[in-house]
Every structure is written in structure tokens, then in C-alpha cells.
Amino acid sequence: MYVAVKGGERAIDNAHAWLAEERRGDPSVPELSIAQIREQMALAVNRVMAEGSLYDPDLAALAIKQARGDLIEAIFLIRAYRTTLPRLGNSRPVETAAMACDRRISATFKDLPGGQILGPTFDYTHRLLDFKLAAEGAPPQDAPQRPPEAGDVPHVTGFLNREGLIEEAPADDTPPPDLTRQPLELPAERALRLQALARGDEGFVLSMAYSTQRGYGRNHAFVGELRIGAVSVEMDIPELGFAIEIGDITLTECETVNQFTGSKTEPPQFTRGYGLVFGQTERKAISMALVDRALRWQELGEDFTGAPSQDAEFVLSHADNIQATGFLEHIKLPHYVDFQSELELVRKLRREVAERAEAANTSRQEAAE
């Protein structure tokens, strides 16, 4: 047994060395720096930060490099590192109405105070390979600039709220549960569901959102507003007696406007779906808002249609890609004892079938004689 363990350790060390070699690739090609990944693969960095629950672009870029571009592995690395960090305190809720927007669009109102800001987006590009990028030549032209808008940028849903046409959630100062410190418990309140969706796998949340648009949940939505930009983070400092700004973070926020015919307790009005994610992660934010709205069927008095996106236990139990990866990939590990027991069972069953067939054949021969 000792020899097997020793040999296994040596094989693992060799595998790690080979992994490092493969990670580096051809030594004649310049090595990627953390700064290059952070600046030129920003959307991948944003996803790792969002699903890793840690806002640090440099660490996310490091994780991507270490994981050879495997974003789920990078998210795993960030989550593992996050558990080693002490918590110094809680920030105040960020004010997204005061966001310095790089992108702000609405599918419900054309003319917005402050205007629609298309921002850096693939939405209006042709999906054609740009071979000029392969030339690695001249840098791109500078984009036109204008002075930033002064003052806050109000949310679009506020216009509907003036007429009472959209639901308004009552203010609640109750501290929300913390999914990063306590395991998920069902039934989950909306604050906990939003946390799980915010750090859920983008592909899974996207597929759930897509299913709602295809009729599984009857969730027809408009993008009331999608905004991306920097917001200030503030913390209350007890020794000072007031809050101080500790930095800025980039967020993507999406509010959807959904149809609602009313119920026994609620008048006909629009309802909301909400998504908020680290970085420029608009596909995830929109998906999150659609799934959030689908999961609210019970509190809004709607019928449960059996759609997967309405089933909180199904969605929340399968959204986390780290849990999914761990459970999926554990089957690569040795299961020799389990398999041998099943192998012996199958052999035994086959012997029994063969014996019965032989006995039946013998009976037929005796009857023929």
C-alpha cells in the first residue's frame, strides 16, 4: 500500500510539472502578463469576479492565467482565496442612481433624461472576424469624448412609479442573509435568491432566462433599463462617526418591466425583475432579472405552471458552477471498490441468466426426447 501511495504522489508531482509547462506554452512566444489579461480580457475578468464573489481585477486576471483560461477553474481559485480573507466590515448599499454610466439603454423609453448611452458594446458590430487584430499593428483610434453629465441619473422605472404603474417594494433595513457565510436554505427569500443568481453560472442562468422567453413561465419582459458604470463604495467608520469612500467598483444593473394582470390582493400593474453583477456583465444581469421575476410567482399570487425557472429549489440548487463542477468531476477520482462491487453483481446476474437459459434448454431437450 505504501508503494502505491508513493508512486501516486510522484505521478501527481509530475502532472503538476506538466501542467505548468502546458500553461506556459511555447517559450518562444511572449508570456501573458497579469496586466494584459486584466486590460484586454476584461469581460472574462468580470465574470470571474462576479461568480467568484470577489471584486479584484488583478486577482481575477491571475486566476485566469493560472487556470489556463478555464473560467470555472479560475472562479474556483478566487472563491478558495476569498475564504482566507478576514471581513473588516460591511459597506453601505451602493447608490446606482449616482452611477457614472459608461452605458445606459432602455427598451421602454426612447427619450431619457441624460440620453441613451450606447457605450462599449458588441450589439451593433458585425459578427465578422477582424483580421486586423491578428496583425498586432497600430492601436485603435481614440473614441470621441464628451464631458460627463452632472448630477444623478434617475432610474427609468421611477417614471412609471410616479403614476403607480409599477410595483414599489417597501423599504426594508433588515440585514440580508449572507450566502458566502451560511449555506443556502429553502425556501429562500428574494435577497438570498438574488445572491445565488448573482454568483451563479452565467450559462445556466442564461438558459433559465431563455426558457422564460420561450413560454416556460409566461414571463414576457421589457428591459426597462440596463446601465453599466462606476459607483462609490462607502463604509461607516465607528471611530470617526461618519462614512468614508473606500473606492469605486464597476457594476452592471438591469431592471426589467414585466406584465402583470393583477391578483386578489394586487391591482394590474407592471412588476420588476432585477439583476446586479460585478463588472460589465450585461448578459448575466439581464438573465438574472428574468429569472428573478420568474421566481416571484408565489409572492405575486400567480399560478405555478411547472416551469423550471419558477422552481426555486431547482434553480438555486443547480446554479452554482463550483458545486456542479465538484460533483461532476469527482467521478474522475478512484471508485475502484464501488465499481468492483457492481462488476461482481453484474457477473452474478449474468451467471444466473445463463443458468436459467441452460436449464430451460435442457427441459426442452428432455421434452423433445
mmCIF file of C-alpha atoms in Angstrom, residues 322-333:
data_model
loop_
_atom_site.group_PDB
_atom_site.id
_atom_site.type_symbol
_atom_site.label_atom_id
_atom_site.label_comp_id
_atom_site.label_asym_id
_atom_site.label_seq_id
_atom_site.Cartn_x
_atom_site.Cartn_y
_atom_site.Cartn_z
ATOM 1 C CA ILE A 322 -18.429 25.349 -8.351
ATOM 2 C CA GLN A 323 -20.809 22.937 -6.648
ATOM 3 C CA ALA A 324 -21.775 21.498 -10.034
ATOM 4 C CA THR A 325 -18.146 21.114 -11.098
ATOM 5 C CA GLY A 326 -17.160 19.435 -7.851
ATOM 6 C CA PHE A 327 -19.972 16.924 -8.021
ATOM 7 C CA LEU A 328 -19.420 16.279 -11.725
ATOM 8 C CA GLU A 329 -15.650 15.935 -11.659
ATOM 9 C CA HIS A 330 -15.465 13.804 -8.528
ATOM 10 C CA ILE A 331 -16.406 10.818 -10.694
ATOM 11 C CA LYS A 332 -12.908 11.066 -12.231
ATOM 12 C CA LEU A 333 -11.441 10.071 -8.860
#
